[in-house]
Amino acid sequence: RVAAMQVPDSYQGIHLPEELGPKDVVTIQEFFQSGPKMALHAKYVLQLLHGAQEVFKREHPTAVHRIQHVPEPGDGKELWVLGDTHGQLQDVLWLFHDHGGPSQNRTYLFNGDIADRGDRAVEIFLLLFAHKLVWPNSVYINRGNHESKEMNTMFGFSAEVRRKYKGTQVLALFQSIFDTLPLC
């Protein structure tokens, strides 16, 4: 159904293929880094959300499996543990710039509270989901108390999603993904 969505000629943002590769992750990051001129088209947002949802469901099929097992980094590999980014995309971009982004040799564990307060949490999630789709073992996300419907309503993530993507489909998909994440 997402593949059938049409992107109008008037859309001035980036276009993504159905199968993401490393260059597409860089394109997404550069698009978000350029500022909030326009939101990523809903077709690509839904593509990233559905893809991430499938990955997380495979990793955590039941509540019993919702414990995050992050492999210990081997020789020449790094593990970075972050938390409480609260919609501050520039902080995440700076960390990726300073330390390098997620890759086969660099794993990031995000310990929740990515959502709310800041106005770019959508972009943080989409960027992390893109990394997860290309390098599944490079990004792990735990659910903080701000990855919940109640907190999203009180602290702004729901409003951010609705402002950028009218309707409830994108927000419902985010909530469904949050429900599959292991608790922090």
CSV table of C-alpha atoms in Angstrom, one decimal:
chain,number,residue,atom,x,y,z
A,1,ARG,CA,0.0,0.0,0.0
A,2,VAL,CA,2.8,2.4,0.8
A,3,ALA,CA,4.6,1.6,-2.5
A,4,ALA,CA,1.4,2.7,-4.4
A,5,MET,CA,1.4,6.2,-2.7
A,6,GLN,CA,2.1,8.9,-5.2
A,7,VAL,CA,4.6,11.7,-4.4
A,8,PRO,CA,3.5,14.9,-6.2
A,9,ASP,CA,5.8,16.7,-8.5
A,10,SER,CA,5.6,19.7,-6.2
A,11,TYR,CA,7.4,17.9,-3.5
A,12,GLN,CA,10.9,19.4,-3.2
A,13,GLY,CA,12.4,16.9,-0.7
A,14,ILE,CA,14.5,13.8,-1.2
A,15,HIS,CA,13.2,10.6,-2.8
A,16,LEU,CA,14.0,7.2,-1.3
A,17,PRO,CA,14.1,3.8,-3.0
A,18,GLU,CA,12.1,0.9,-1.6
A,19,GLU,CA,15.3,-0.8,-0.5
A,20,LEU,CA,17.6,1.5,1.5
A,21,GLY,CA,21.4,1.4,1.2
A,22,PRO,CA,24.2,3.2,3.0
A,23,LYS,CA,24.0,6.2,0.6
A,24,ASP,CA,20.3,6.6,1.3
A,25,VAL,CA,21.1,6.9,5.0
A,26,VAL,CA,23.6,9.7,4.3
A,27,THR,CA,21.0,11.4,2.1
A,28,ILE,CA,18.4,11.3,4.9
A,29,GLN,CA,20.9,12.6,7.4
A,30,GLU,CA,21.9,15.5,5.1
A,31,PHE,CA,18.2,16.3,4.4
A,32,PHE,CA,17.4,16.5,8.1
A,33,GLN,CA,20.6,18.4,8.8
A,34,SER,CA,19.7,21.1,6.3
A,35,GLY,CA,16.9,22.2,8.6
A,36,PRO,CA,13.2,21.9,8.9
A,37,LYS,CA,12.3,23.5,5.5
A,38,MET,CA,9.9,20.7,4.8
A,39,ALA,CA,9.0,17.4,6.3
A,40,LEU,CA,10.0,14.1,4.6
A,41,HIS,CA,7.1,13.0,2.4
A,42,ALA,CA,4.6,10.7,4.2
A,43,LYS,CA,5.3,7.9,1.7
A,44,TYR,CA,8.9,7.7,2.9
A,45,VAL,CA,8.0,8.1,6.5
A,46,LEU,CA,5.6,5.2,6.3
A,47,GLN,CA,8.2,3.2,4.4
A,48,LEU,CA,10.7,3.7,7.2
A,49,LEU,CA,8.2,3.1,10.0
A,50,HIS,CA,6.8,-0.1,8.4
A,51,GLY,CA,10.4,-1.4,7.8
A,52,ALA,CA,11.5,-0.6,11.4
A,53,GLN,CA,8.3,-2.2,12.8
A,54,GLU,CA,9.1,-5.4,11.0
A,55,VAL,CA,12.7,-5.4,12.3
A,56,PHE,CA,11.6,-4.7,15.9
A,57,LYS,CA,8.9,-7.4,15.7
A,58,ARG,CA,11.5,-9.9,14.6
A,59,GLU,CA,13.9,-8.9,17.3
A,60,HIS,CA,11.2,-8.8,20.1
A,61,PRO,CA,8.3,-11.0,19.1
A,62,THR,CA,6.8,-11.3,22.6
A,63,ALA,CA,7.1,-9.5,25.9
A,64,VAL,CA,9.5,-12.2,27.1
A,65,HIS,CA,11.9,-11.2,24.3
A,66,ARG,CA,11.7,-7.5,25.1
A,67,ILE,CA,15.1,-7.5,26.8
A,68,GLN,CA,17.7,-5.7,24.8
A,69,HIS,CA,20.7,-7.9,24.1
A,70,VAL,CA,23.5,-5.7,22.7
A,71,PRO,CA,26.5,-7.7,21.5
A,72,GLU,CA,29.8,-6.8,23.2
A,73,PRO,CA,31.9,-4.9,20.7
A,74,GLY,CA,34.9,-6.9,19.4
A,75,ASP,CA,38.3,-5.7,18.4
A,76,GLY,CA,38.2,-2.4,16.6
A,77,LYS,CA,34.5,-1.9,17.3
A,78,GLU,CA,32.8,0.7,19.4
A,79,LEU,CA,29.6,0.8,21.5
A,80,TRP,CA,28.1,4.2,22.3
A,81,VAL,CA,25.3,4.5,24.9
A,82,LEU,CA,23.0,7.5,24.7
A,83,GLY,CA,19.8,8.6,26.3
A,84,ASP,CA,17.4,11.5,26.7
A,85,THR,CA,17.9,13.2,23.4
A,86,HIS,CA,14.3,14.5,23.7
A,87,GLY,CA,13.9,15.7,20.1
A,88,GLN,CA,17.2,17.5,19.9
A,89,LEU,CA,18.3,16.4,16.5
A,90,GLN,CA,21.3,18.7,16.4
A,91,ASP,CA,22.7,16.9,19.4
A,92,VAL,CA,22.4,13.5,17.7
A,93,LEU,CA,23.9,14.9,14.5
A,94,TRP,CA,26.8,16.3,16.4
A,95,LEU,CA,27.5,13.0,18.1
A,96,PHE,CA,27.4,11.2,14.7
A,97,HIS,CA,29.7,13.8,13.3
A,98,ASP,CA,32.1,13.7,16.2
A,99,HIS,CA,32.2,10.0,16.8
A,100,GLY,CA,30.8,8.6,13.5
A,101,GLY,CA,27.4,7.3,12.8
A,102,PRO,CA,26.1,3.8,13.3
A,103,SER,CA,27.9,1.3,11.1
A,104,GLN,CA,29.2,-2.2,11.1
A,105,ASN,CA,32.0,-1.1,13.4
A,106,ARG,CA,30.1,1.3,15.6
A,107,THR,CA,27.0,0.4,17.5
A,108,TYR,CA,24.7,2.9,19.3
A,109,LEU,CA,22.3,2.0,22.1
A,110,PHE,CA,19.7,4.6,22.7
A,111,ASN,CA,18.3,4.3,26.2
A,112,GLY,CA,14.9,5.9,25.5
A,113,ASP,CA,13.5,9.3,25.9
A,114,ILE,CA,14.1,10.2,22.3
A,115,ALA,CA,10.6,11.7,22.0
A,116,ASP,CA,9.0,14.9,23.4
A,117,ARG,CA,10.2,18.3,24.4
A,118,GLY,CA,12.3,19.1,21.3
A,119,ASP,CA,10.7,19.7,17.9
A,120,ARG,CA,12.8,17.2,15.8
A,121,ALA,CA,12.1,13.8,17.5
A,122,VAL,CA,10.4,12.5,14.4
A,123,GLU,CA,13.6,13.1,12.4
A,124,ILE,CA,15.7,11.4,15.1
A,125,PHE,CA,13.5,8.3,15.0
A,126,LEU,CA,13.4,8.2,11.2
A,127,LEU,CA,17.2,8.6,11.0
A,128,LEU,CA,17.7,5.8,13.6
A,129,PHE,CA,15.2,3.6,11.8
A,130,ALA,CA,17.0,4.1,8.5
A,131,HIS,CA,20.3,3.1,10.1
A,132,LYS,CA,18.5,0.1,11.7
A,133,LEU,CA,17.2,-1.0,8.3
A,134,VAL,CA,20.6,-0.8,6.6
A,135,TRP,CA,22.8,-2.0,9.5
A,136,PRO,CA,20.4,-3.9,11.9
A,137,ASN,CA,23.1,-4.6,14.4
A,138,SER,CA,24.3,-1.0,14.6
A,139,VAL,CA,21.3,0.6,16.4
A,140,TYR,CA,19.4,-0.6,19.4
A,141,ILE,CA,16.6,1.4,20.9
A,142,ASN,CA,15.1,1.0,24.3
A,143,ARG,CA,11.8,2.5,25.3
A,144,GLY,CA,11.9,5.2,27.8
A,145,ASN,CA,9.0,6.7,29.7
A,146,HIS,CA,8.6,9.3,26.9
A,147,GLU,CA,7.9,6.6,24.3
A,148,SER,CA,4.3,6.2,25.5
A,149,LYS,CA,1.0,7.6,24.3
A,150,GLU,CA,0.3,9.4,27.6
A,151,MET,CA,3.7,11.2,27.8
A,152,ASN,CA,3.6,11.9,24.0
A,153,THR,CA,0.2,13.7,24.5
A,154,MET,CA,1.5,15.7,27.5
A,155,PHE,CA,5.0,16.6,26.3
A,156,GLY,CA,4.6,17.3,22.6
A,157,PHE,CA,5.5,14.3,20.4
A,158,SER,CA,1.9,13.7,19.4
A,159,ALA,CA,1.6,17.4,18.4
A,160,GLU,CA,4.9,17.3,16.5
A,161,VAL,CA,3.8,14.3,14.5
A,162,ARG,CA,0.3,15.8,13.8
A,163,ARG,CA,1.9,19.1,12.7
A,164,LYS,CA,4.2,17.4,10.2
A,165,TYR,CA,1.9,14.6,9.1
A,166,LYS,CA,-1.8,15.3,9.3
A,167,GLY,CA,-4.1,12.6,10.4
A,168,THR,CA,-3.4,9.7,12.8
A,169,GLN,CA,-1.8,7.0,10.7
A,170,VAL,CA,1.9,8.1,11.3
A,171,LEU,CA,1.3,8.7,15.0
A,172,ALA,CA,-0.4,5.3,15.4
A,173,LEU,CA,2.5,3.6,13.7
A,174,PHE,CA,5.0,5.3,16.0
A,175,GLN,CA,2.9,4.2,19.0
A,176,SER,CA,2.8,0.6,17.7
A,177,ILE,CA,6.6,0.7,17.3
A,178,PHE,CA,7.1,2.1,20.8
A,179,ASP,CA,5.0,-0.8,22.1
A,180,THR,CA,7.4,-3.3,20.6
A,181,LEU,CA,10.6,-1.8,22.1
A,182,PRO,CA,12.2,-3.2,25.2
A,183,LEU,CA,11.8,-1.1,28.3
A,184,CYS,CA,14.8,0.9,29.4
